[in-house]
mmCIF file of N, CA and C in Angstrom:
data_model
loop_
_atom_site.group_PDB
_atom_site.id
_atom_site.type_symbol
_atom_site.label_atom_id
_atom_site.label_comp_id
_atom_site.label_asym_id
_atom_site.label_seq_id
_atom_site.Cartn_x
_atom_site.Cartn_y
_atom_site.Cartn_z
ATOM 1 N N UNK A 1 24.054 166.584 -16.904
ATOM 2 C CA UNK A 1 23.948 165.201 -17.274
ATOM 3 C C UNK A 1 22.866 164.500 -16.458
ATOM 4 N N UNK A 2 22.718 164.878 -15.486
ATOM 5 C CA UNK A 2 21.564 164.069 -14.308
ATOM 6 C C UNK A 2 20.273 164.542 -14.451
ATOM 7 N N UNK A 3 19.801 165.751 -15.428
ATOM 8 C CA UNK A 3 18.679 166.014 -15.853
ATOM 9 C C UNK A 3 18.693 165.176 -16.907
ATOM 10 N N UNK A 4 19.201 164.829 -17.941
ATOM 11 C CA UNK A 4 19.167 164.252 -18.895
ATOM 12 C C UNK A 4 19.062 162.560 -18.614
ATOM 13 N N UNK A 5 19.549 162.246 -17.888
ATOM 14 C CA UNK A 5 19.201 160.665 -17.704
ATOM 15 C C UNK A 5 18.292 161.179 -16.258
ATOM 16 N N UNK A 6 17.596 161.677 -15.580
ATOM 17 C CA UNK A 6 16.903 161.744 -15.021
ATOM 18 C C UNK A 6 15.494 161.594 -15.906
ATOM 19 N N UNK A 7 15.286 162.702 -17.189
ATOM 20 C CA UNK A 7 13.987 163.069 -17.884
ATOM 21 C C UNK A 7 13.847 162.251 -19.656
ATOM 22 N N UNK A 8 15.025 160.795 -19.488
ATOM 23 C CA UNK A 8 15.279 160.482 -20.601
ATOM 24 C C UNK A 8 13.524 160.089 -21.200
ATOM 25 N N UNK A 9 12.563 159.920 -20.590
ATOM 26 C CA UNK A 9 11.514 159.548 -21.815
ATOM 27 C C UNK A 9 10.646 161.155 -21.924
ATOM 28 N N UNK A 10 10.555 162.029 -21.408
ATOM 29 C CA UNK A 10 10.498 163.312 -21.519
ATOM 30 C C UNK A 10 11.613 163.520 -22.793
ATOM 31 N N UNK A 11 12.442 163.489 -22.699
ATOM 32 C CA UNK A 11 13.301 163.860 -23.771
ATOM 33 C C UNK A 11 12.782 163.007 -25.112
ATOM 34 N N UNK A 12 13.039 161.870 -24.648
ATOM 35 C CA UNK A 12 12.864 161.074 -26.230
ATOM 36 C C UNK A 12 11.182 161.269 -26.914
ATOM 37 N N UNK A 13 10.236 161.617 -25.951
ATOM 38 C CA UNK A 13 9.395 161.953 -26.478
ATOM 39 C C UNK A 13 9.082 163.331 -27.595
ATOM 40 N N UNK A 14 9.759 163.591 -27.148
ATOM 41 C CA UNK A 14 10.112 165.615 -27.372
ATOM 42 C C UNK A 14 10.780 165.300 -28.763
ATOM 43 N N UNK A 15 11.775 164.050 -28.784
ATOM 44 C CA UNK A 15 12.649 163.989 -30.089
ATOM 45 C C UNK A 15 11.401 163.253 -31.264
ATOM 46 N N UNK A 16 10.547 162.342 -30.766
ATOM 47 C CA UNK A 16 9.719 161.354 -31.741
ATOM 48 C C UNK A 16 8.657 162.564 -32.156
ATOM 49 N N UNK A 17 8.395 163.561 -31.177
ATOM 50 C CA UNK A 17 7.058 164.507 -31.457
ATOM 51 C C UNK A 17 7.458 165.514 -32.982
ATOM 52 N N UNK A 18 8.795 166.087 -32.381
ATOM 53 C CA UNK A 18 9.719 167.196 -33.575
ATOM 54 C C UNK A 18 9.551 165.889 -34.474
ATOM 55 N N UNK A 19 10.061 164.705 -34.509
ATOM 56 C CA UNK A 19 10.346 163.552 -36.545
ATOM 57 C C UNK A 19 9.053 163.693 -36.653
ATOM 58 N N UNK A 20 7.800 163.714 -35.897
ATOM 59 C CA UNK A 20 6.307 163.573 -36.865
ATOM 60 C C UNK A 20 6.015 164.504 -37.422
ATOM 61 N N UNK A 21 6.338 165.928 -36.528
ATOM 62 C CA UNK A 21 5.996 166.744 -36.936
ATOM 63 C C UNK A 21 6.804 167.620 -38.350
ATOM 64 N N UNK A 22 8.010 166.782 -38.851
ATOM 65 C CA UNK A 22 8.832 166.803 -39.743
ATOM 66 C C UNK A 22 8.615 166.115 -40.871
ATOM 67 N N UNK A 23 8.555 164.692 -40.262
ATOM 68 C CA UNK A 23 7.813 163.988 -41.630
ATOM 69 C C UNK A 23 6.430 164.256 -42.262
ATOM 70 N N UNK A 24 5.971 165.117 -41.147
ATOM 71 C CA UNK A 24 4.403 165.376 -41.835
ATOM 72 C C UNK A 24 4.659 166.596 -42.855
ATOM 73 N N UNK A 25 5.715 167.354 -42.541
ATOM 74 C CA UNK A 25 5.668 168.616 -43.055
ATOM 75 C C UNK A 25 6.531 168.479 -44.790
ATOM 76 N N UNK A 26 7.250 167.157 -44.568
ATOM 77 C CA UNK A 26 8.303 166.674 -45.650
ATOM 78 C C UNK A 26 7.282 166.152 -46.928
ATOM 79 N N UNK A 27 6.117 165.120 -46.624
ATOM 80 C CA UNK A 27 5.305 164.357 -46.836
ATOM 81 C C UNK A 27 4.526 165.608 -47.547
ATOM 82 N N UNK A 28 4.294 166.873 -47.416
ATOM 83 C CA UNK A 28 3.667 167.475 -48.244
ATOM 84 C C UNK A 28 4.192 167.937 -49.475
ATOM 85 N N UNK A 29 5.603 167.898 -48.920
ATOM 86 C CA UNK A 29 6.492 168.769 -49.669
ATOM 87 C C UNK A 29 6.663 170.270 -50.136
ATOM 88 N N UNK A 30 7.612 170.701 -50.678
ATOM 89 C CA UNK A 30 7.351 172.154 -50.607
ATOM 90 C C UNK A 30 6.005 172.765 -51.739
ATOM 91 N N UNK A 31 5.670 172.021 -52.681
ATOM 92 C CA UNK A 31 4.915 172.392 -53.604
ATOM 93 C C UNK A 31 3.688 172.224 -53.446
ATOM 94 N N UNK A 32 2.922 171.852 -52.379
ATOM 95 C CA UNK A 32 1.758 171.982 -52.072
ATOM 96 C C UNK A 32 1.129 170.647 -51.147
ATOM 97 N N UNK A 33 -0.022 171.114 -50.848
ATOM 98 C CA UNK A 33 -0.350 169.540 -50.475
ATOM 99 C C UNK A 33 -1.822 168.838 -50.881
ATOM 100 N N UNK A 34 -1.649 168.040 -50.446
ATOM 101 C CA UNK A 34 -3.262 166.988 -50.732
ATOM 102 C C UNK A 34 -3.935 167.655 -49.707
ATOM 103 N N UNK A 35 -5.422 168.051 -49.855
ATOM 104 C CA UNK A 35 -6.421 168.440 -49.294
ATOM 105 C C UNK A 35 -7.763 167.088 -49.444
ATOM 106 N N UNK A 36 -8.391 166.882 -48.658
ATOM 107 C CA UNK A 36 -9.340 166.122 -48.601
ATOM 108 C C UNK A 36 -10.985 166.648 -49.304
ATOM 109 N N UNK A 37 -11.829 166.066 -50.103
ATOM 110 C CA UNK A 37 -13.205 166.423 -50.467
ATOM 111 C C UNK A 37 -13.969 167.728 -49.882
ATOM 112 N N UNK A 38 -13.551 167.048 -48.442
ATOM 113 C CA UNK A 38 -14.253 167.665 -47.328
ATOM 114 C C UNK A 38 -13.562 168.975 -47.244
ATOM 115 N N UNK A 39 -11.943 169.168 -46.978
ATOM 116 C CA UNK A 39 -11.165 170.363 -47.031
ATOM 117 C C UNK A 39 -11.503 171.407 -48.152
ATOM 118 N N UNK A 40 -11.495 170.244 -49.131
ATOM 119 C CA UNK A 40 -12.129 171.369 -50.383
ATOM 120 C C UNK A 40 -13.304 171.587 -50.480
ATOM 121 N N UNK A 41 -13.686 171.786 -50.491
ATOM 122 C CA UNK A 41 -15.385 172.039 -50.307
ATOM 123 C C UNK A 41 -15.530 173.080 -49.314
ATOM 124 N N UNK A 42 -14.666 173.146 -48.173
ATOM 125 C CA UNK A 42 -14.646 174.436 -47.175
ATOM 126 C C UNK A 42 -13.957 175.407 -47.646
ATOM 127 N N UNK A 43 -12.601 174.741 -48.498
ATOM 128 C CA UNK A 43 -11.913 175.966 -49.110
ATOM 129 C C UNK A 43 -12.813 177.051 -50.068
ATOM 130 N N UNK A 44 -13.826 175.924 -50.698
ATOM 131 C CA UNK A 44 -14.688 176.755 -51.829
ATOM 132 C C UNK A 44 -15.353 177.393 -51.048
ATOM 133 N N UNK A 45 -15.991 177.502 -50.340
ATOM 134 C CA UNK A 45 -16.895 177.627 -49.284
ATOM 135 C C UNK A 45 -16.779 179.206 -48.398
ATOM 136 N N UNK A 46 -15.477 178.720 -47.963
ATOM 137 C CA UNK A 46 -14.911 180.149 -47.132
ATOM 138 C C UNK A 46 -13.769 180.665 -48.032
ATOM 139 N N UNK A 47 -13.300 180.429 -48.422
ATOM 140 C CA UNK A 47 -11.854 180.965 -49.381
ATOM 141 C C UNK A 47 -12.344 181.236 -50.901
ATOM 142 N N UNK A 48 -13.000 180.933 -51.097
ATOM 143 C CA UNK A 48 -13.399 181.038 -52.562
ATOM 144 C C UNK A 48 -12.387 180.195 -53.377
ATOM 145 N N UNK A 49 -11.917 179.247 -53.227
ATOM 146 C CA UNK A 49 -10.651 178.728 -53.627
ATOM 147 C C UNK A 49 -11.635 178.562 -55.180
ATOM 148 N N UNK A 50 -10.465 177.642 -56.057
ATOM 149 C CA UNK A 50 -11.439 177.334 -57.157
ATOM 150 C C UNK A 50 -10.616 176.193 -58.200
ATOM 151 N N UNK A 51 -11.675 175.232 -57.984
ATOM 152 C CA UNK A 51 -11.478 173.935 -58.595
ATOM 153 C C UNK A 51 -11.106 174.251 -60.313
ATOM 154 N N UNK A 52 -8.947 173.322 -60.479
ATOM 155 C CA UNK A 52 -8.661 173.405 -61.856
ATOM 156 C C UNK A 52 -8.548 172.088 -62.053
ATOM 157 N N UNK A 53 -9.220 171.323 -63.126
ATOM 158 C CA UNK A 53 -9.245 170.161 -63.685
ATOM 159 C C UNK A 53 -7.934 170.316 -64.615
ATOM 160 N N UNK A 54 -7.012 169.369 -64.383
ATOM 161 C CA UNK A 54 -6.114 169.206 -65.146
ATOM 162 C C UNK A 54 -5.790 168.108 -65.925
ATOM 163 N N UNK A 55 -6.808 167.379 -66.084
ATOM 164 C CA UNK A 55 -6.808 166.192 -67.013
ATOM 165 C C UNK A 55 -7.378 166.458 -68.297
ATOM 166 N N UNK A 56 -6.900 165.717 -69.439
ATOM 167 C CA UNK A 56 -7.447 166.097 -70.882
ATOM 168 C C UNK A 56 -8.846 166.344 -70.734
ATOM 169 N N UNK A 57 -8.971 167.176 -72.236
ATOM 170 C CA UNK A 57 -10.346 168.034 -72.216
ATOM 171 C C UNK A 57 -11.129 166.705 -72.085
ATOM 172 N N UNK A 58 -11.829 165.839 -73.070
ATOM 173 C CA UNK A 58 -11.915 164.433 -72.814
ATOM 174 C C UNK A 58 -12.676 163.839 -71.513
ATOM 175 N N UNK A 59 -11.687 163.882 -71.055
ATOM 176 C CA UNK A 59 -11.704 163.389 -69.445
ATOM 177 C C UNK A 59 -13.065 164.026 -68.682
ATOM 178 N N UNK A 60 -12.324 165.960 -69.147
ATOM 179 C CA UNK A 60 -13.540 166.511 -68.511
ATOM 180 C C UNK A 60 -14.506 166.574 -68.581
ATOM 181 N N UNK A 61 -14.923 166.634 -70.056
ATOM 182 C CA UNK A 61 -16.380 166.316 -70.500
ATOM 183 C C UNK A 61 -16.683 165.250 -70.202
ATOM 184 N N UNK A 62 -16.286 164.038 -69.747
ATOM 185 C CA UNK A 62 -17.491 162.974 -69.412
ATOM 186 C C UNK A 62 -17.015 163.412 -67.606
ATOM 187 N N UNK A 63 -16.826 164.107 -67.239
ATOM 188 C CA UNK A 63 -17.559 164.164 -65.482
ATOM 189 C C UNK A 63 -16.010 164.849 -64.920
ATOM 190 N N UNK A 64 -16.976 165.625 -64.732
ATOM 191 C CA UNK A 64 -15.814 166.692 -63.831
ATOM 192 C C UNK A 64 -16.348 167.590 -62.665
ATOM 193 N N UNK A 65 -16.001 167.995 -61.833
ATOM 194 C CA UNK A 65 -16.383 168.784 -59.979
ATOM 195 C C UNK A 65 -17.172 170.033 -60.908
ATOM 196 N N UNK A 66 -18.696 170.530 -60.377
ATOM 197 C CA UNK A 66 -19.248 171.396 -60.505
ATOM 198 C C UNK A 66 -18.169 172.565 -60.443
ATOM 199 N N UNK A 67 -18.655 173.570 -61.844
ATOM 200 C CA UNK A 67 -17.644 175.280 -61.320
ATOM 201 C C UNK A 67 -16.076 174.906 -61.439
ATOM 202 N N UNK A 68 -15.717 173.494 -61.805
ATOM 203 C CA UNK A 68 -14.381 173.836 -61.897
ATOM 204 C C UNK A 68 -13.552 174.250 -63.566
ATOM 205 N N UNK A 69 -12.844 174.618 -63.570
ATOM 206 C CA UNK A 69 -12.124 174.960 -64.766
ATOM 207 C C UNK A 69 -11.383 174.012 -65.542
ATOM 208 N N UNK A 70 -11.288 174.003 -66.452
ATOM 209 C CA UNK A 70 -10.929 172.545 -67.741
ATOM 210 C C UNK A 70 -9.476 173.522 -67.980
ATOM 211 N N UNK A 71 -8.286 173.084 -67.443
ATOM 212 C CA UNK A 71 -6.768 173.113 -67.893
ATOM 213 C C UNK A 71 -6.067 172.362 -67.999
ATOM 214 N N UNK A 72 -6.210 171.567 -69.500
ATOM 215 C CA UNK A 72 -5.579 170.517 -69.268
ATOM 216 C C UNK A 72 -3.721 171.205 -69.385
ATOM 217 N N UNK A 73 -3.214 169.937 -68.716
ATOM 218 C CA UNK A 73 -1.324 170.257 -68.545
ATOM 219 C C UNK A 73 -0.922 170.767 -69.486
ATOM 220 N N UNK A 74 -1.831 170.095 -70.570
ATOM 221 C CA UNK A 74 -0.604 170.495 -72.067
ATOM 222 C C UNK A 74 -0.955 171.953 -72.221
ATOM 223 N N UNK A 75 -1.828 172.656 -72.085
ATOM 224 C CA UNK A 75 -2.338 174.198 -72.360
ATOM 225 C C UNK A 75 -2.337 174.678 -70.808
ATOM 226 N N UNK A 76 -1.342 174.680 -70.281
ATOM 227 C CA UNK A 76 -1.233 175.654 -69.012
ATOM 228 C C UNK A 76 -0.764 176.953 -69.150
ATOM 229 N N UNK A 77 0.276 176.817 -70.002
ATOM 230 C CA UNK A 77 0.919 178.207 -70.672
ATOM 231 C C UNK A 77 -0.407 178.887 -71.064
ATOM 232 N N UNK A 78 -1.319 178.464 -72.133
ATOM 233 C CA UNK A 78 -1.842 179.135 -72.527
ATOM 234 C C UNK A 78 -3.307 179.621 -72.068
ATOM 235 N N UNK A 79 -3.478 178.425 -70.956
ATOM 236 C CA UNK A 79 -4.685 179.293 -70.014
ATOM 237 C C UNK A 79 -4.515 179.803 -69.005
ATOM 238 N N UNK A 80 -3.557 179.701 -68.285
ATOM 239 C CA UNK A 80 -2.729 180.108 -66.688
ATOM 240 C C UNK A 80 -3.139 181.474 -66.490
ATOM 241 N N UNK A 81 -3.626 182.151 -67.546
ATOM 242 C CA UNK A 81 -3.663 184.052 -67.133
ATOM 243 C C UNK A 81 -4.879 183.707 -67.380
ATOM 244 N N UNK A 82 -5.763 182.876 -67.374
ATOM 245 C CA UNK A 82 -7.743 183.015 -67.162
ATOM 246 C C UNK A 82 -7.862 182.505 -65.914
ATOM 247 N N UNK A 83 -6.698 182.460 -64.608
ATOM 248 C CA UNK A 83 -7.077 182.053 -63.791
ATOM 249 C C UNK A 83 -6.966 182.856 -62.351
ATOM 250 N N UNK A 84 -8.095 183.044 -61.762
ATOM 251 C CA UNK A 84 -7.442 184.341 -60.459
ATOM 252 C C UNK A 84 -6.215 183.560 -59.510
ATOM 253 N N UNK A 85 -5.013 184.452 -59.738
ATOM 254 C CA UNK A 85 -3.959 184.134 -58.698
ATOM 255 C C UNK A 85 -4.050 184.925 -57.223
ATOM 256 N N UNK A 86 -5.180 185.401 -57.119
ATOM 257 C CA UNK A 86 -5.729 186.145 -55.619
ATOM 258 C C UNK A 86 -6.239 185.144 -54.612
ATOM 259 N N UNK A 87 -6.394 183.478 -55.480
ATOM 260 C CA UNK A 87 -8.179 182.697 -54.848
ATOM 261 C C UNK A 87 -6.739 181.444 -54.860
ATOM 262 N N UNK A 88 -7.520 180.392 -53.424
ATOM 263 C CA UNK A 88 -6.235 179.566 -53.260
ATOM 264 C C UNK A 88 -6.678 178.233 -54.689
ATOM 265 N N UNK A 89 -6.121 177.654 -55.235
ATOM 266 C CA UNK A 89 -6.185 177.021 -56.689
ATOM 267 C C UNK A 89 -6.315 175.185 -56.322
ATOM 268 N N UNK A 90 -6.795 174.573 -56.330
ATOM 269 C CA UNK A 90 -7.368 173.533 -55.853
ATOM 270 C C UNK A 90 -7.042 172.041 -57.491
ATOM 271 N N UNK A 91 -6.231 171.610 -57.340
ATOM 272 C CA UNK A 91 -6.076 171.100 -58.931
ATOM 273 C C UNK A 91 -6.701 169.432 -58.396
ATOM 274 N N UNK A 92 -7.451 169.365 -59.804
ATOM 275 C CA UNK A 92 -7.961 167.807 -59.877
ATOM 276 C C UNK A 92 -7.652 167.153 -60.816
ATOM 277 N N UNK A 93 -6.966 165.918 -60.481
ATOM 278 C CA UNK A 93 -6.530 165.018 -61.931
ATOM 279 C C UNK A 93 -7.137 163.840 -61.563
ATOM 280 N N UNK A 94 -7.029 163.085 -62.456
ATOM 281 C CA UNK A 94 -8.007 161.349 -62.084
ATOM 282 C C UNK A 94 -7.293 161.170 -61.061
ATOM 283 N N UNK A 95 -6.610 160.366 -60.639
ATOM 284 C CA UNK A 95 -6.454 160.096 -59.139
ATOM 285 C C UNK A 95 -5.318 160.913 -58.101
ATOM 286 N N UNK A 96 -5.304 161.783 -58.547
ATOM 287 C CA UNK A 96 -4.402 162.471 -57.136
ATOM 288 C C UNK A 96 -2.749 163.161 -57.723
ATOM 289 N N UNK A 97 -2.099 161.509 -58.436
ATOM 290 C CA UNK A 97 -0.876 162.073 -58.662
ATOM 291 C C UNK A 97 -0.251 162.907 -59.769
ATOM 292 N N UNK A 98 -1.354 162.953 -61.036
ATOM 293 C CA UNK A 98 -0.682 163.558 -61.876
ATOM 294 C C UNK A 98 -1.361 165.108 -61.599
ATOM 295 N N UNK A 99 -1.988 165.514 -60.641
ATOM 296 C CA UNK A 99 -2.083 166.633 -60.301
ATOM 297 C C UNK A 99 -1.132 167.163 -59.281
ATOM 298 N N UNK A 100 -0.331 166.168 -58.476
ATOM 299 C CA UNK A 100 0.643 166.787 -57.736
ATOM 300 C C UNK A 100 1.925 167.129 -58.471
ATOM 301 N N UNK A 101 2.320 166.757 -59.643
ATOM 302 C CA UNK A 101 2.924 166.809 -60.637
ATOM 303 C C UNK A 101 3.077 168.477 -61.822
ATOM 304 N N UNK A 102 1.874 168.841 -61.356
ATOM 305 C CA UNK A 102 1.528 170.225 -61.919
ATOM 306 C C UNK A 102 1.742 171.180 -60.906
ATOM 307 N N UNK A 103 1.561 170.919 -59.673
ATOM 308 C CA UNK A 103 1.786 171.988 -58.622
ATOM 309 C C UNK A 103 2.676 172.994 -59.047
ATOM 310 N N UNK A 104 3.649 172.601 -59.297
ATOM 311 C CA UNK A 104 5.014 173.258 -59.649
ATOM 312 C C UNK A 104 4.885 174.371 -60.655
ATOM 313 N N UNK A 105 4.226 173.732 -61.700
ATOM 314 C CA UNK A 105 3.773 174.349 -62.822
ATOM 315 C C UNK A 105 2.964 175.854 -62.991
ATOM 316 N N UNK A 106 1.832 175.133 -61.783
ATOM 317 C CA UNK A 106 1.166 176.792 -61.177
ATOM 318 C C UNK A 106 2.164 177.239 -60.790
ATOM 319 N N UNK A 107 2.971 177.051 -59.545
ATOM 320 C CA UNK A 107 3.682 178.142 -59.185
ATOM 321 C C UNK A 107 4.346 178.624 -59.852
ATOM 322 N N UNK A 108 4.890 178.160 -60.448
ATOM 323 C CA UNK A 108 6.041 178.998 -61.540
ATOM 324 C C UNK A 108 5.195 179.939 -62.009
ATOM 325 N N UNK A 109 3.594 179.897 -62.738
ATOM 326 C CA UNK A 109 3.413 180.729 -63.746
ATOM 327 C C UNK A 109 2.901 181.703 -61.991
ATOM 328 N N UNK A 110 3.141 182.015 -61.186
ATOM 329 C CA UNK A 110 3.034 182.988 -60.155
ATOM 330 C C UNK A 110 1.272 182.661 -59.131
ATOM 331 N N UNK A 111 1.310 181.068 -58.998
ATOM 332 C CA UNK A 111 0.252 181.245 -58.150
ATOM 333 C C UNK A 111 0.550 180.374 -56.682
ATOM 334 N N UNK A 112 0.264 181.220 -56.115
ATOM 335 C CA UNK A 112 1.028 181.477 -54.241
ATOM 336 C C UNK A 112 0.436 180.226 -53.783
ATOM 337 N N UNK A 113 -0.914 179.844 -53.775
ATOM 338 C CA UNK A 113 -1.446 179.049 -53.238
ATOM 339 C C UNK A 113 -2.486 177.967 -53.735
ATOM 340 N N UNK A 114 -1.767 176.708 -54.029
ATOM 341 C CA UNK A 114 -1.662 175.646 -55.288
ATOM 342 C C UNK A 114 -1.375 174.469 -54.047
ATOM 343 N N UNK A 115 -2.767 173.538 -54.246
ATOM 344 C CA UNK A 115 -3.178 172.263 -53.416
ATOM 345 C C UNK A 115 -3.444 171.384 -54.623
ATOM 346 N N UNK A 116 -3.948 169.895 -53.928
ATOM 347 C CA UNK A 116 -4.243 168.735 -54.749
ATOM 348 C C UNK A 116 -5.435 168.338 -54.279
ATOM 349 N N UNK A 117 -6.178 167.854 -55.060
ATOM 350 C CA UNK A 117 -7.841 167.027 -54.199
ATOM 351 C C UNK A 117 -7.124 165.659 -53.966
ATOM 352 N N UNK A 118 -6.831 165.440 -52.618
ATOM 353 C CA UNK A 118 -6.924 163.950 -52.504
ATOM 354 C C UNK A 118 -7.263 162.812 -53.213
ATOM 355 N N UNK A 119 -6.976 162.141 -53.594
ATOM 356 C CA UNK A 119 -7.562 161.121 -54.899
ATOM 357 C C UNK A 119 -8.148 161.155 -55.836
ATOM 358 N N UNK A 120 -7.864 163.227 -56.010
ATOM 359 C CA UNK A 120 -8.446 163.187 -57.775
ATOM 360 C C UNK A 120 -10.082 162.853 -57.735
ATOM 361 N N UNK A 121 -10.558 163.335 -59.262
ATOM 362 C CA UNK A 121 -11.592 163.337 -59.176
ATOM 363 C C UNK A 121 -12.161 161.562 -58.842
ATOM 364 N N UNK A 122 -11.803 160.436 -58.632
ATOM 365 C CA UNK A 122 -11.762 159.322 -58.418
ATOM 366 C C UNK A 122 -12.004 159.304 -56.839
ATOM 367 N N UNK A 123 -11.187 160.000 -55.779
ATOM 368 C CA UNK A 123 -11.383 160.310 -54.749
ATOM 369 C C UNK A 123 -12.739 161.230 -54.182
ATOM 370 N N UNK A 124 -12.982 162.242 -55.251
ATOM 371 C CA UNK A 124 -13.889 162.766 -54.947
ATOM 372 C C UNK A 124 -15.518 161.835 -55.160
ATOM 373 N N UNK A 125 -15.459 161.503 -56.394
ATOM 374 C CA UNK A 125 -16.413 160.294 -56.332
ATOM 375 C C UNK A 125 -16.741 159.570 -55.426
ATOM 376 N N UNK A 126 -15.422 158.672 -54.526
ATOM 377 C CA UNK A 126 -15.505 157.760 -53.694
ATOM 378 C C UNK A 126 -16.310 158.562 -52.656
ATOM 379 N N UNK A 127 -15.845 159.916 -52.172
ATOM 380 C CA UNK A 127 -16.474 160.806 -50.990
ATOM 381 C C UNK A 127 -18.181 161.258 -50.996
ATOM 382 N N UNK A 128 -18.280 160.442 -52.252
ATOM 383 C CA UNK A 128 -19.816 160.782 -52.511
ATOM 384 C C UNK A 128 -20.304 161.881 -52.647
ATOM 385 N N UNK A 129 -19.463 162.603 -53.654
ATOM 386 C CA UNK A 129 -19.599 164.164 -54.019
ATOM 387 C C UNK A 129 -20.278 164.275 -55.513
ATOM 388 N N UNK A 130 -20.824 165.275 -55.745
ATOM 389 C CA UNK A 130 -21.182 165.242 -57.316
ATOM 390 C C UNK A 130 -20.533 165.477 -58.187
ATOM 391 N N UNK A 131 -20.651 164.963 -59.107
ATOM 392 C CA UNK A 131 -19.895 165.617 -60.419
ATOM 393 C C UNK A 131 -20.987 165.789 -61.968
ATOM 394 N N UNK A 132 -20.435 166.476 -62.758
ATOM 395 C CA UNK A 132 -21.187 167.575 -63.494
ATOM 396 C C UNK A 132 -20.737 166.583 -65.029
ATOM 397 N N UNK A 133 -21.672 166.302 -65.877
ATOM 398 C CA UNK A 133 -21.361 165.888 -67.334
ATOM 399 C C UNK A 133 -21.446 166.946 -68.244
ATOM 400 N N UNK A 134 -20.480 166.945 -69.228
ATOM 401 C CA UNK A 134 -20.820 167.982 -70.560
ATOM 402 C C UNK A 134 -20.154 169.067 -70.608
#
């Protein structure tokens, strides 16, 4: 007991460090997480990861991330096997959330390693990245 009220802000620090490091890990959730412009771009880079546009075809044709792949949600079933499940999978929707929404979706059809671009291709714009017409 006399270590314990001896080292009480040692302790309580130890307790606030484990909740951040909990809520950070909660905040991703189990289905993947938000990666930043910058993150992705290294993933492509060193991982070969590879950018899936998941917003209507539409969408993609007027401006979508160089090299990435056009799947929209509604045809996942039916494009999910044109996609390497070896390479980590990088999904872009207009702003962020309806691509965290699909995460799930990859995994189910068997892909291990399934992220989000931070704010969608909207985010990527803001980061002053290019994007590709047509």
């Amino acid at each position: 007991m006399k270590f314990i009220v001896d080292n009480i802000l040692l302790i309580a620090l130890a307790f606030v460090s484990g909740g951040m490091l909990l809520w950070q890990s909660l905040r991703s959730g189990p289905a993947g997480g938000a990666i930043t412009p910058a993150e992705a771009t290294a993933a492509v880079n060193q991982r070969h990861a590879v950018f899936v546009d998941v917003r209507p075809t539409a969408d993609f044709a007027a401006g979508h991330i160089a090299q990435s792949r056009s799947v929209p949600l509604a045809e996942l079933k039916q494009k999910a096997a044109g996609l390497p499940k070896n390479k980590p999978l990088i999904l872009v929707g207009a702003n962020g959330r309806d691509a965290a929404k699909a995460v799930a979706e990859f995994k189910a059809h068997g892909f291990a390693e399934v992220n989000t671009l931070a704010g969608g291709l909207a985010g990527w714009v803001q980061a002053g990245m290019p994007i590709a017409k047509g």
